[in-house]
Short mmCIF file of C-alpha atoms in Angstrom, two decimals:
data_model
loop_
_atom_site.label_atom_id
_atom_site.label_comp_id
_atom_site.label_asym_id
_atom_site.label_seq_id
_atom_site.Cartn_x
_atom_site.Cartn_y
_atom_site.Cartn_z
CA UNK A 1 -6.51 -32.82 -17.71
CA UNK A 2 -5.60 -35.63 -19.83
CA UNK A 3 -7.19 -38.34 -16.99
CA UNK A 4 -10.30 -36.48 -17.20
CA UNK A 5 -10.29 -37.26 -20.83
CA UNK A 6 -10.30 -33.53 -21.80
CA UNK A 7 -7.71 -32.08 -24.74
CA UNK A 8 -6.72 -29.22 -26.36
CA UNK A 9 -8.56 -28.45 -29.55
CA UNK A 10 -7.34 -25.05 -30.79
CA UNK A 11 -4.27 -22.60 -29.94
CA UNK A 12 -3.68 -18.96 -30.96
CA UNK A 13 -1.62 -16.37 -28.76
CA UNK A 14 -3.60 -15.79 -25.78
CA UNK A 15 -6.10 -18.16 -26.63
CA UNK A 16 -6.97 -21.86 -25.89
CA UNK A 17 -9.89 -23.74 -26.08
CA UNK A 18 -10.50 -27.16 -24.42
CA UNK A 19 -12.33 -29.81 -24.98
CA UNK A 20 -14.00 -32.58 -22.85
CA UNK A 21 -16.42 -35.08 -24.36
CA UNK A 22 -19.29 -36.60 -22.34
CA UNK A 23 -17.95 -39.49 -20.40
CA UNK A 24 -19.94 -41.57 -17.38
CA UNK A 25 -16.91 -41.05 -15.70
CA UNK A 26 -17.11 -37.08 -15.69
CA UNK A 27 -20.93 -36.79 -15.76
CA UNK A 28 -23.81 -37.17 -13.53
CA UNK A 29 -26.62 -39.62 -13.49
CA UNK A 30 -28.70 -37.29 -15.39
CA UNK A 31 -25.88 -36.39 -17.91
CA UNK A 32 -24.79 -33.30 -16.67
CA UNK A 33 -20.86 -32.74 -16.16
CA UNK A 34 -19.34 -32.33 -12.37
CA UNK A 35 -18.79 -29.17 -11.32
CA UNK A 36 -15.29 -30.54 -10.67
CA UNK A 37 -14.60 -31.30 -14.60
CA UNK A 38 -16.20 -28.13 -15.43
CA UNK A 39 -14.04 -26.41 -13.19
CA UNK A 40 -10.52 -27.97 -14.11
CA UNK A 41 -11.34 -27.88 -18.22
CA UNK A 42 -11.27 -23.84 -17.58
CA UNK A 43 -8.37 -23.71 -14.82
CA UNK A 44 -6.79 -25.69 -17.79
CA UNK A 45 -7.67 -23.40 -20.26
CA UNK A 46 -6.55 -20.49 -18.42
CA UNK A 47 -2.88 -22.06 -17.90
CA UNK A 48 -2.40 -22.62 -21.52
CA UNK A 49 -3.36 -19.63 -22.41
CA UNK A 50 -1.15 -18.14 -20.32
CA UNK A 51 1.55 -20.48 -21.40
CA UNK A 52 0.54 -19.62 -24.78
CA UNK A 53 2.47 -16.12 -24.47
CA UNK A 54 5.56 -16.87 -23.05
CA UNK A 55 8.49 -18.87 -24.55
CA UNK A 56 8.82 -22.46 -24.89
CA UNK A 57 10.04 -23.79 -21.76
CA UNK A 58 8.08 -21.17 -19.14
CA UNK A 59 5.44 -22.60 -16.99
CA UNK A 60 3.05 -21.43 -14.35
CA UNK A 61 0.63 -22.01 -11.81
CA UNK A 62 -2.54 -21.01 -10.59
CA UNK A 63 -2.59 -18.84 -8.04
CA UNK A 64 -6.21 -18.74 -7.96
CA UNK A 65 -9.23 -19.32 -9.69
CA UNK A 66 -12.81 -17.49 -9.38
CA UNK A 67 -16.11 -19.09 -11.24
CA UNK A 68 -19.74 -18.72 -11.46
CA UNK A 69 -21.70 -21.94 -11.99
CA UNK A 70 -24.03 -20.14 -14.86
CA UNK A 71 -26.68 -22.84 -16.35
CA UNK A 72 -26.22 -26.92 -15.75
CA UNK A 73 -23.71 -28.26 -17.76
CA UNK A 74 -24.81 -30.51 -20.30
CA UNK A 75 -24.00 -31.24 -24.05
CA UNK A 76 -22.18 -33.49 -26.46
CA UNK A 77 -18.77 -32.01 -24.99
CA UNK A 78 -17.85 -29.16 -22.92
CA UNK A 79 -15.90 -26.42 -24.51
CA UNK A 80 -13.79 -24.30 -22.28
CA UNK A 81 -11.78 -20.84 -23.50
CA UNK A 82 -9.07 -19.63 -21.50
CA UNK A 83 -7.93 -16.06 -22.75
CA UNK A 84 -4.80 -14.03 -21.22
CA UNK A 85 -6.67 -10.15 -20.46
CA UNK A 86 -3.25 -9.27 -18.63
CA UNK A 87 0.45 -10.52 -19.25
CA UNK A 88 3.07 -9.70 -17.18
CA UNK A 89 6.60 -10.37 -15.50
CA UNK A 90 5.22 -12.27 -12.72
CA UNK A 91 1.09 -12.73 -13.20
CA UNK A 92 -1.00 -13.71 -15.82
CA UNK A 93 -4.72 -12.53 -15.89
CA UNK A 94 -7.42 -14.71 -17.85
CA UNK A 95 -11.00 -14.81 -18.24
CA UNK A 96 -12.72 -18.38 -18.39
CA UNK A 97 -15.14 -19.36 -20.02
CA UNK A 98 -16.90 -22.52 -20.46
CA UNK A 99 -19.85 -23.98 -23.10
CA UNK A 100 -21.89 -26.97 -23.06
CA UNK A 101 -22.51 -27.92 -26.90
CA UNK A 102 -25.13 -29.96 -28.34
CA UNK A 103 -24.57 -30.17 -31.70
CA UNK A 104 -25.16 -26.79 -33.08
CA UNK A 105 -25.83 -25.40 -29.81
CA UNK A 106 -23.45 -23.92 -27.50
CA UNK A 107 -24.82 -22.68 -24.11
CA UNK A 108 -22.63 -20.47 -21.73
CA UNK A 109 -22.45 -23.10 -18.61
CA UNK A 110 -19.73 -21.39 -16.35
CA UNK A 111 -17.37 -18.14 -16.54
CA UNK A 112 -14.60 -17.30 -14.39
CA UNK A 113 -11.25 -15.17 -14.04
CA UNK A 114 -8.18 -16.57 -13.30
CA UNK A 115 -4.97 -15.00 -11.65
CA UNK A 116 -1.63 -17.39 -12.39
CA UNK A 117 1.87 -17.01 -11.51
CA UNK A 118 5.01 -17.81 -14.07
CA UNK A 119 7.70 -19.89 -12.11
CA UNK A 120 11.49 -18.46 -12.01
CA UNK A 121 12.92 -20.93 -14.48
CA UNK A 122 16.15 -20.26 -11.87
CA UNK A 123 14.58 -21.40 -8.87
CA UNK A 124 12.56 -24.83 -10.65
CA UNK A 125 15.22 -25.87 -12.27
CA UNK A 126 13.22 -26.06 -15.41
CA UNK A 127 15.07 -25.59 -18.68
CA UNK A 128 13.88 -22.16 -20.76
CA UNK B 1 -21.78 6.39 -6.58
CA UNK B 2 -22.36 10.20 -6.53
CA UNK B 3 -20.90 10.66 -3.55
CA UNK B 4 -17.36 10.38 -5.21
CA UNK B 5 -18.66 12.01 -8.21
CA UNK B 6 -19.17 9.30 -10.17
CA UNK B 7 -21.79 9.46 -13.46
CA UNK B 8 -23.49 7.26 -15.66
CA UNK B 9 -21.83 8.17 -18.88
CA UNK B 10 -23.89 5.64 -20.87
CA UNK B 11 -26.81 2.40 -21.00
CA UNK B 12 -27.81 0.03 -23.59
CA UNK B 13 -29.92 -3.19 -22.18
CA UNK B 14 -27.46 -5.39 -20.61
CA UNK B 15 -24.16 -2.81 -20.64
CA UNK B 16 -23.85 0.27 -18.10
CA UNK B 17 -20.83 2.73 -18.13
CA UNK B 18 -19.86 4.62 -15.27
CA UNK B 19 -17.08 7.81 -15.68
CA UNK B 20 -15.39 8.64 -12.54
CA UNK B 21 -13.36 12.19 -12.75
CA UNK B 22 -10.08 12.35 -11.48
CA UNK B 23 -10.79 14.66 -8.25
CA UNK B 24 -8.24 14.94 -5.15
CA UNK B 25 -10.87 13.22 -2.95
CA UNK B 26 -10.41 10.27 -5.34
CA UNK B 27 -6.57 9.90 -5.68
CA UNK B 28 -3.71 9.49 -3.86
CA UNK B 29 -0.38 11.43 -3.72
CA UNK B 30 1.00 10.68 -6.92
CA UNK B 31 -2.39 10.94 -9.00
CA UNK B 32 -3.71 7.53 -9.18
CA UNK B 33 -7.31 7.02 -8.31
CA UNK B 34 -7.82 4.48 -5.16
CA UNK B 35 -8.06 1.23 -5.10
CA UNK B 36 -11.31 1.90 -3.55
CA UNK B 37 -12.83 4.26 -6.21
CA UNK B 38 -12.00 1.87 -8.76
CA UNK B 39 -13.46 -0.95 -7.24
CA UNK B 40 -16.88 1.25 -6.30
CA UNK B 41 -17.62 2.24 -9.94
CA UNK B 42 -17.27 -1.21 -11.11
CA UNK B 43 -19.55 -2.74 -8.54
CA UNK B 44 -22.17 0.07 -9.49
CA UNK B 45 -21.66 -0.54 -13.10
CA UNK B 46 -22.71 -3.92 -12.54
CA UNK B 47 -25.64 -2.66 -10.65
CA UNK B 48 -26.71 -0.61 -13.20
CA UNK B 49 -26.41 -3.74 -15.50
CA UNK B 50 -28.22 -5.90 -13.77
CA UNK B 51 -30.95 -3.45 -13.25
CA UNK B 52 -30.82 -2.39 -17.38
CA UNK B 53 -32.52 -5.36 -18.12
CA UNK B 54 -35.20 -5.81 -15.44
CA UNK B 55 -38.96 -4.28 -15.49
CA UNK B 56 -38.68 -0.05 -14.16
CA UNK B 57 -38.50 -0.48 -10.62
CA UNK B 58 -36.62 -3.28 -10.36
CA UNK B 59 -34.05 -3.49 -7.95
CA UNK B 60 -30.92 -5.76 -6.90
CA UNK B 61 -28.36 -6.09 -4.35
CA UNK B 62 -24.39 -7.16 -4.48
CA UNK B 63 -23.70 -10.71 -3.07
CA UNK B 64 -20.17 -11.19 -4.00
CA UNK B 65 -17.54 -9.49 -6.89
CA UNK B 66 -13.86 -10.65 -7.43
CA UNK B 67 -12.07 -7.96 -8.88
CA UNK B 68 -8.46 -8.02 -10.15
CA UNK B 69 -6.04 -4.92 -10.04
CA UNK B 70 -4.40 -4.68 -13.21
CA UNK B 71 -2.63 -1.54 -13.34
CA UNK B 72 -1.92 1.21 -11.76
CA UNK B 73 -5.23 3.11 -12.14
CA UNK B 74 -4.27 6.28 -14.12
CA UNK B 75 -5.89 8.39 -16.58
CA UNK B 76 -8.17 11.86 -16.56
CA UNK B 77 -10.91 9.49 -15.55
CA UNK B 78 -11.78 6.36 -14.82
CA UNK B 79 -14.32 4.67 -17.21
CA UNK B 80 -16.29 1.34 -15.70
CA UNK B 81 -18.29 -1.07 -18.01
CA UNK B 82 -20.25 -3.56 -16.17
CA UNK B 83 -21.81 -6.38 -18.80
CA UNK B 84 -24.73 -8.92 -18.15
CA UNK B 85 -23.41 -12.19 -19.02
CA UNK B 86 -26.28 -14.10 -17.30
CA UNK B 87 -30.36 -13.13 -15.54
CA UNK B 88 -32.04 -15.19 -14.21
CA UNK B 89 -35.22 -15.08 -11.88
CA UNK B 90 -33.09 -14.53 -8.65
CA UNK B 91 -29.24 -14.24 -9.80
CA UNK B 92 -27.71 -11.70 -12.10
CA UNK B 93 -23.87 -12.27 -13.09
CA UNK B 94 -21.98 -9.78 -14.93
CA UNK B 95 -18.33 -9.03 -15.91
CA UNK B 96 -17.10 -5.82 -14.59
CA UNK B 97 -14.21 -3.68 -16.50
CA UNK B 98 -12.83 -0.70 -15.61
CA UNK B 99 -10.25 1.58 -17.81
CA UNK B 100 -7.88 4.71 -16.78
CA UNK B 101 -8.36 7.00 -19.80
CA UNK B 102 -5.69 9.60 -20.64
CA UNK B 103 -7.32 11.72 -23.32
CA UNK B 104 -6.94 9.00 -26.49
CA UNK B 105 -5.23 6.38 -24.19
CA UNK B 106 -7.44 3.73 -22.60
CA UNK B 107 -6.08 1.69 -20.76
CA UNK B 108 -7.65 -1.61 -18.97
CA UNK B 109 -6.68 -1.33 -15.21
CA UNK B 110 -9.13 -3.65 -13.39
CA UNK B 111 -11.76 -6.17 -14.14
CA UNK B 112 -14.01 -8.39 -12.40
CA UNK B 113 -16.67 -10.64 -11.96
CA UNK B 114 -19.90 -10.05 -9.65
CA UNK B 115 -23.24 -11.98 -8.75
CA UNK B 116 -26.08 -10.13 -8.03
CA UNK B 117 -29.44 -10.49 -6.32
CA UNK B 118 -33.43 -9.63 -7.29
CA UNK B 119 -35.14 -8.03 -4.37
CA UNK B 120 -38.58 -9.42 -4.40
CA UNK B 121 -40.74 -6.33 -4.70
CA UNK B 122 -43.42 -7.90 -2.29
CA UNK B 123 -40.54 -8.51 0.25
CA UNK B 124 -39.28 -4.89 0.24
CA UNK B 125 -41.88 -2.96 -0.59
CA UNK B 126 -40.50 -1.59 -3.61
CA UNK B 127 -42.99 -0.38 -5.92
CA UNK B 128 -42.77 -2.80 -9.70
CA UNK C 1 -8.21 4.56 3.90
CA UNK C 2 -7.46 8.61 5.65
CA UNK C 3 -9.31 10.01 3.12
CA UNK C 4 -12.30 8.29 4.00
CA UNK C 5 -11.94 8.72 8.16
CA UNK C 6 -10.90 4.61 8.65
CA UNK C 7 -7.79 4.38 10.66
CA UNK C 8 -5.74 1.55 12.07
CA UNK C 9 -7.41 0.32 15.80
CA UNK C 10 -5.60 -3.07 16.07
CA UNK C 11 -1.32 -4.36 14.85
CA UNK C 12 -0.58 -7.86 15.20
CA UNK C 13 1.81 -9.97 13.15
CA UNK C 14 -0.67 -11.36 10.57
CA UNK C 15 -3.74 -9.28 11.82
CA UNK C 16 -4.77 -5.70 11.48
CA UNK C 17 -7.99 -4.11 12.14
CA UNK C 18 -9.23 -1.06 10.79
CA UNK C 19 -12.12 1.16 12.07
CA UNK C 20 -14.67 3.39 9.95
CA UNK C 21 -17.08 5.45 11.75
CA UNK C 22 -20.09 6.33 10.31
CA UNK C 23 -20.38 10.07 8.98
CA UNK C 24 -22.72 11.15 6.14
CA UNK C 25 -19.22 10.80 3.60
CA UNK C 26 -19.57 7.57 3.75
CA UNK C 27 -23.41 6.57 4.48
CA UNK C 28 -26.31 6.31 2.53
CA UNK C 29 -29.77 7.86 3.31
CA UNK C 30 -30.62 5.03 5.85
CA UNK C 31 -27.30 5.01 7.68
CA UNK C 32 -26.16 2.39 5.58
CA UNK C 33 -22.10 2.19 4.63
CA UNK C 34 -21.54 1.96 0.96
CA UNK C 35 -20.68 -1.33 -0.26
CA UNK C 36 -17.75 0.68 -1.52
CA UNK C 37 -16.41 1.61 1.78
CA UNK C 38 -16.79 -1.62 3.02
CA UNK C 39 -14.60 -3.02 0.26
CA UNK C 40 -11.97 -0.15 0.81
CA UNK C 41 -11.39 -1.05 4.58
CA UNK C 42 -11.18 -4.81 3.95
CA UNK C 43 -8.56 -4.16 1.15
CA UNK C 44 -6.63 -1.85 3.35
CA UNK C 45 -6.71 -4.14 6.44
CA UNK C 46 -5.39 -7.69 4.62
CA UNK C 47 -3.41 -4.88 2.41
CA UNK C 48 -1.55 -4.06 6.43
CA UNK C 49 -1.84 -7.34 7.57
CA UNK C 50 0.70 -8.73 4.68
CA UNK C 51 2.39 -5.88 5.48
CA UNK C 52 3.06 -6.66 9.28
CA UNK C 53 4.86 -10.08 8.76
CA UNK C 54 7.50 -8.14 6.76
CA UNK C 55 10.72 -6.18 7.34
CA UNK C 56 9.89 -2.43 7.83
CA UNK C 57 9.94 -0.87 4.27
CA UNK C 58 8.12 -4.16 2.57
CA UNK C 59 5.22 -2.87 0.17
CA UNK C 60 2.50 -4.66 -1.75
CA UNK C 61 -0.16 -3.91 -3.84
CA UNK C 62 -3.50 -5.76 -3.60
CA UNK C 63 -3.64 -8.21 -6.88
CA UNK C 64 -6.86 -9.44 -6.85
CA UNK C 65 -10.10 -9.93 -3.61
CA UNK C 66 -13.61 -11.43 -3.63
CA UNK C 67 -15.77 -10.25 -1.48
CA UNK C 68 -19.16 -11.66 -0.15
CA UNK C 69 -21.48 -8.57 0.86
CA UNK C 70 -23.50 -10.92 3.68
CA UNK C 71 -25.50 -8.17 5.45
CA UNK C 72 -26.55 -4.33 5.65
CA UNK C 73 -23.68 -2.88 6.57
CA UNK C 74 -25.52 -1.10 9.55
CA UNK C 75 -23.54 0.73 12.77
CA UNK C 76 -21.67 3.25 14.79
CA UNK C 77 -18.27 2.25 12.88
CA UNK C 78 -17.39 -0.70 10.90
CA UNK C 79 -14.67 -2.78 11.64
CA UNK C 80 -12.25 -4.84 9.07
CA UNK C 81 -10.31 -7.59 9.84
CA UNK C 82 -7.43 -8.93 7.97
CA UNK C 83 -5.67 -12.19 8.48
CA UNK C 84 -3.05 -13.59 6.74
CA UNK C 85 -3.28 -17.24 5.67
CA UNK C 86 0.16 -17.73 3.79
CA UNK C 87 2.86 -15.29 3.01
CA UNK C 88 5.74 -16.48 0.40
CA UNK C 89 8.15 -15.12 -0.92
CA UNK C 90 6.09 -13.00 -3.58
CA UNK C 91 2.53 -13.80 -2.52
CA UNK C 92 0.52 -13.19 0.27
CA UNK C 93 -3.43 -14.58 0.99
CA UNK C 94 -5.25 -12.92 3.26
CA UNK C 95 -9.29 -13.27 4.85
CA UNK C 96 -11.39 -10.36 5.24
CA UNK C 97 -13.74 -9.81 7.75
CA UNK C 98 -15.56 -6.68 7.99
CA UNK C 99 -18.32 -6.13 11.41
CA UNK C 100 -20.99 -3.39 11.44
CA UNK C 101 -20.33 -3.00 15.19
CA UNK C 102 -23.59 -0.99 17.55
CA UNK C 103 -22.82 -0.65 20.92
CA UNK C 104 -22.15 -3.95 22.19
CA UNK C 105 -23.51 -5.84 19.23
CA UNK C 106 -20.98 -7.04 16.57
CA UNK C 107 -22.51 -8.40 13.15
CA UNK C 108 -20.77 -10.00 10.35
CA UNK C 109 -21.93 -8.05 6.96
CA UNK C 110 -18.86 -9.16 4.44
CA UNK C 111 -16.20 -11.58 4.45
CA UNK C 112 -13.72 -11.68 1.57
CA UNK C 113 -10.44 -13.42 0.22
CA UNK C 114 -6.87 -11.58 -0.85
CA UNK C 115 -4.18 -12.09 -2.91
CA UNK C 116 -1.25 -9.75 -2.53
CA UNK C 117 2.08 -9.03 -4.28
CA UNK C 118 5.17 -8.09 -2.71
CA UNK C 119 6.74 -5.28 -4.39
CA UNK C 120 10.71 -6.16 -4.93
CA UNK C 121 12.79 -3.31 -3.34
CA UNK C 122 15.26 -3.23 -6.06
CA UNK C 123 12.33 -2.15 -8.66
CA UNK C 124 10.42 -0.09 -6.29
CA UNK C 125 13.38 1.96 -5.45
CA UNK C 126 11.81 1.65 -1.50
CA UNK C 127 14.27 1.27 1.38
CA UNK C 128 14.29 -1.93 3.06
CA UNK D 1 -17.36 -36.18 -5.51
CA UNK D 2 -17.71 -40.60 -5.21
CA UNK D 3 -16.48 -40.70 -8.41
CA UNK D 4 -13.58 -39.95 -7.30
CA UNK D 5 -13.28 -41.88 -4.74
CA UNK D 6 -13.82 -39.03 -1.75
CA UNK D 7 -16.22 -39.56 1.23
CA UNK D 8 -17.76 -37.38 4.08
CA UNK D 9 -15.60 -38.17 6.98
CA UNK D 10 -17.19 -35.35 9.39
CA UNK D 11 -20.75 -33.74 9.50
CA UNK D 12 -22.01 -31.16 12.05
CA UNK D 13 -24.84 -28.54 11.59
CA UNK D 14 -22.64 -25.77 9.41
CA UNK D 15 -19.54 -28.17 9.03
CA UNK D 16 -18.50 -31.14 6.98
CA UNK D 17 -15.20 -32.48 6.17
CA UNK D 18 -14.79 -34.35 3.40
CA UNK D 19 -11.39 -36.60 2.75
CA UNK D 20 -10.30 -37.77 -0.55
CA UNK D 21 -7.62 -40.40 -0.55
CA UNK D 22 -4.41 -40.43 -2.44
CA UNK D 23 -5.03 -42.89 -5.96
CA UNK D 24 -2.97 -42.72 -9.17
CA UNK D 25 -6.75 -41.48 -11.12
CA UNK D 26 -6.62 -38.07 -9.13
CA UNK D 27 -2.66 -37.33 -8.36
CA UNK D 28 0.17 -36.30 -10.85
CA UNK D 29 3.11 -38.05 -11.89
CA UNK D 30 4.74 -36.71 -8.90
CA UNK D 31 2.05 -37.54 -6.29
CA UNK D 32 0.50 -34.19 -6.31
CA UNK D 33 -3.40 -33.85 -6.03
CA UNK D 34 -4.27 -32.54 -9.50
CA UNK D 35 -6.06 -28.86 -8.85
CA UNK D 36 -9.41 -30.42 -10.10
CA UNK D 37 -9.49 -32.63 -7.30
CA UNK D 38 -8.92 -30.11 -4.57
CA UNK D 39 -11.28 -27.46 -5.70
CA UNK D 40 -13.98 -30.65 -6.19
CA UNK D 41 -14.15 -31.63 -2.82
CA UNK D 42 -13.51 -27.76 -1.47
CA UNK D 43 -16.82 -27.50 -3.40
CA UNK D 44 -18.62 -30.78 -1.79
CA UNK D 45 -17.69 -29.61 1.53
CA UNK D 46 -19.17 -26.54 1.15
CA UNK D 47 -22.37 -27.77 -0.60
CA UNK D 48 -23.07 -30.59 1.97
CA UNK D 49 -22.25 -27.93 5.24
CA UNK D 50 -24.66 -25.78 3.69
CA UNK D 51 -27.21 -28.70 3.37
CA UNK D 52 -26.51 -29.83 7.17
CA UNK D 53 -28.24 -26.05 8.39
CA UNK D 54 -31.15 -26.88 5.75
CA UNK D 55 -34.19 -29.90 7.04
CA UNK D 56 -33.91 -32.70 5.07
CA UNK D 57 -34.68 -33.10 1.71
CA UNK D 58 -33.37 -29.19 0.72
CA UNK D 59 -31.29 -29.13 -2.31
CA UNK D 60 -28.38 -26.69 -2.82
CA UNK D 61 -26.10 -25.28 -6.15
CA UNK D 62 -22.77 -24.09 -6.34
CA UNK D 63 -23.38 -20.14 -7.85
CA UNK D 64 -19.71 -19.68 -7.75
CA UNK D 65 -16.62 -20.48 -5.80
CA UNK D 66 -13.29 -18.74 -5.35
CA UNK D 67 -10.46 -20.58 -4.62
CA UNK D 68 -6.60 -20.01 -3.64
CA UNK D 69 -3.94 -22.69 -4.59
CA UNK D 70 -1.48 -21.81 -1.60
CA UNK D 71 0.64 -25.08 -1.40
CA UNK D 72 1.49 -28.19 -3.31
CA UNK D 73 -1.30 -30.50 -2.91
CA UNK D 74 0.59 -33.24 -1.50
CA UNK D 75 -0.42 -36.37 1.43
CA UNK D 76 -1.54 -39.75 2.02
CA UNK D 77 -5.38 -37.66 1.51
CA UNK D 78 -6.37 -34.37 1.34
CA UNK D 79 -9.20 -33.25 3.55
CA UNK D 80 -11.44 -30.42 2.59
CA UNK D 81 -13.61 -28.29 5.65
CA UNK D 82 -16.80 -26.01 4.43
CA UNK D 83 -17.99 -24.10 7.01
CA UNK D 84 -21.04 -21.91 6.28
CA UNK D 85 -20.01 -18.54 7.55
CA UNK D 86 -24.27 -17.25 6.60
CA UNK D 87 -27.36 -18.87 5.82
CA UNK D 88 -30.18 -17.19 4.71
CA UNK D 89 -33.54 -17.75 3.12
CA UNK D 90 -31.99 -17.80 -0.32
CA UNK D 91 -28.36 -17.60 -0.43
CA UNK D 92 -25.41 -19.59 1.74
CA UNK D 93 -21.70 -18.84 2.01
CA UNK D 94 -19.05 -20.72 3.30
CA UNK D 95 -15.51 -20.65 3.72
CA UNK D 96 -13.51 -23.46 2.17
CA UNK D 97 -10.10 -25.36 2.97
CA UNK D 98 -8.15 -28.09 2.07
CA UNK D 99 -5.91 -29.78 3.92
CA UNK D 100 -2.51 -32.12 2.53
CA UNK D 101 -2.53 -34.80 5.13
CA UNK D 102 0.44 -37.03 5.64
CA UNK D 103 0.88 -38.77 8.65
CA UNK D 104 0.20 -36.44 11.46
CA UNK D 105 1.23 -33.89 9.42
CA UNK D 106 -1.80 -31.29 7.92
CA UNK D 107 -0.84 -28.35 5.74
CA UNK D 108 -2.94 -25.98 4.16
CA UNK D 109 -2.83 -26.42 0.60
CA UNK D 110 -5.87 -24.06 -0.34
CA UNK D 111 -8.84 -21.92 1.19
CA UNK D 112 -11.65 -20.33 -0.44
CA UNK D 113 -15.41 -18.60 -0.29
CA UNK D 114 -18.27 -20.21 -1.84
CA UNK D 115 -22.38 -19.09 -2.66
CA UNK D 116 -25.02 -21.57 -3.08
CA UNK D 117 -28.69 -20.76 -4.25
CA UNK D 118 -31.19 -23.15 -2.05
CA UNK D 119 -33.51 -24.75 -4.60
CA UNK D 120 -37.36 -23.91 -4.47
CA UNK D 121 -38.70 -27.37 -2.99
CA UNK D 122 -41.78 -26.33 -5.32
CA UNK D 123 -39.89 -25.41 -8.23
CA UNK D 124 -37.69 -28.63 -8.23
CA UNK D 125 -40.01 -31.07 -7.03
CA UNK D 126 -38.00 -32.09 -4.30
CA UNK D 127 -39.87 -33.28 -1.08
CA UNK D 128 -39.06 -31.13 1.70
#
């Protein structure tokens, strides 16, 4: 996320938003943002989300992603939301969502539903 | 839709409910409404939807859904909500939820995501 | 899948088809099958499919499909196809192919995507 | 999709492959494709197969795109395949995969199912 030039700009349980400004190297000729960038701001989203509501130390991966390319994306920055509908041993549910804003405008670009998987903290050696 | 007893239960422009009974046709063994119900009333939902905030005679087809299984799909009834999130000339998108409901208890058990398509009314015949 | 006259025609390790006649139940005026009985046969065929590259007693539940509605489902029976792509440990993907199938003539009206989850035995309380 | 640094390696009418080298700018700390990268050029090579059934000069978008993350996305390149499974007068779908590719060694790292709206030559301006 961070090579795309894309960060985090709020966190509440459940909830993250991301944030990627308007780059040449993540838009179009005419300005509009890749698909691509649009697409990996909300995977992103998604995970943190769903990182968001498990201890310090879990992590997870997406198992799969589903998203509808809604209006072209264009704006000052893109603003994704990733929010956890479903938490549970093994999945995480979230819905997607991401906005093009222009200034005081924020225009629905993309939404999407997202199905990820928490890793055995046994089995990755990662430290809980 | 009314073939597995499935009714509207409610429309406002842009937001269709659908209320599916709990019926043996509809269930398994152990009570819980099939997969295939469930996913049925949400699809239609949608439908409805879509169609909510077209002209009177209007009509649109299914191209895709995704649809994630939540929980086991419980309740007296099952209660779909299918919500436009986007129309356009040719493509509808809408968000598809669908809750078991236990007399108070509601309880979200699947939701989804589905694209839908205008007929063209001089293509099918369908009178505007 | 019984309760709506579909039953198994085809076991192979990673590939199960499952038949649906047509009979008023699940037809629409014009002979058409409901979208929703096309969905239920393409969840219950990648649904046995996982299952058949498992030890007898495995179970899963479907966790999430997509599914692409490409044609009138139109025929004497429709035929689903499941394949699976990659079983782990806890997840299994499977494709979805469902045929309206006349006579000779075999036409592709939905193709889908599946993610299932492999139910451990210890919380199931099922026999492996 | 040149942006970063991917190129068409295979075209035939309904099938294009599309290979996206290994480089520090699209891989993880461990070597790892980052998910971004495989789902953008799952998404190119189902956009340009769907343009190789069209006469030139047709322009396509990405409606939506589901996508499975089945492996680590790992190899000297990935390659992505889109294969349009239907074409019609409005709407395409294909099937998507991508491909870790080390050596001789090809493992599939992700599939997926695509829709893309053909644009109105008349509405867009484009010469067809």
């Amino acid at each position: 996320m961070a090579h795309l030039g894309a960060r985090i700009s709020h966190i509440a349980p459940g909830r993250v938003h991301i944030v990627l400004p308007s780059r040449p190297e993540v838009t179009q000729q005419h300005g509009y943002f890749h698909a691509g960038g649009t697409s990996a701001i909300a995977d992103s989203a998604g995970g943190y989300a769903a990182l968001s509501v498990f201890p310090e130390g879990a992590d997870v991966l997406t198992v799969e992603y589903k998203i509808n390319l809604l209006a072209p994306a264009l704006g000052d920055h893109l603003e994704a939301v990733g929010t956890v509908v479903r938490s549970g041993r093994t999945l995480t549910v979230c819905t997607l969502e991401v906005y093009g804003v222009q200034g005081d405008r924020r225009t629905l670009v993309a939404n999407g539903q997202q199905t990820l998987i928490r890793l055995d903290p046994a089995r990755t050696g990662a430290k809980g």
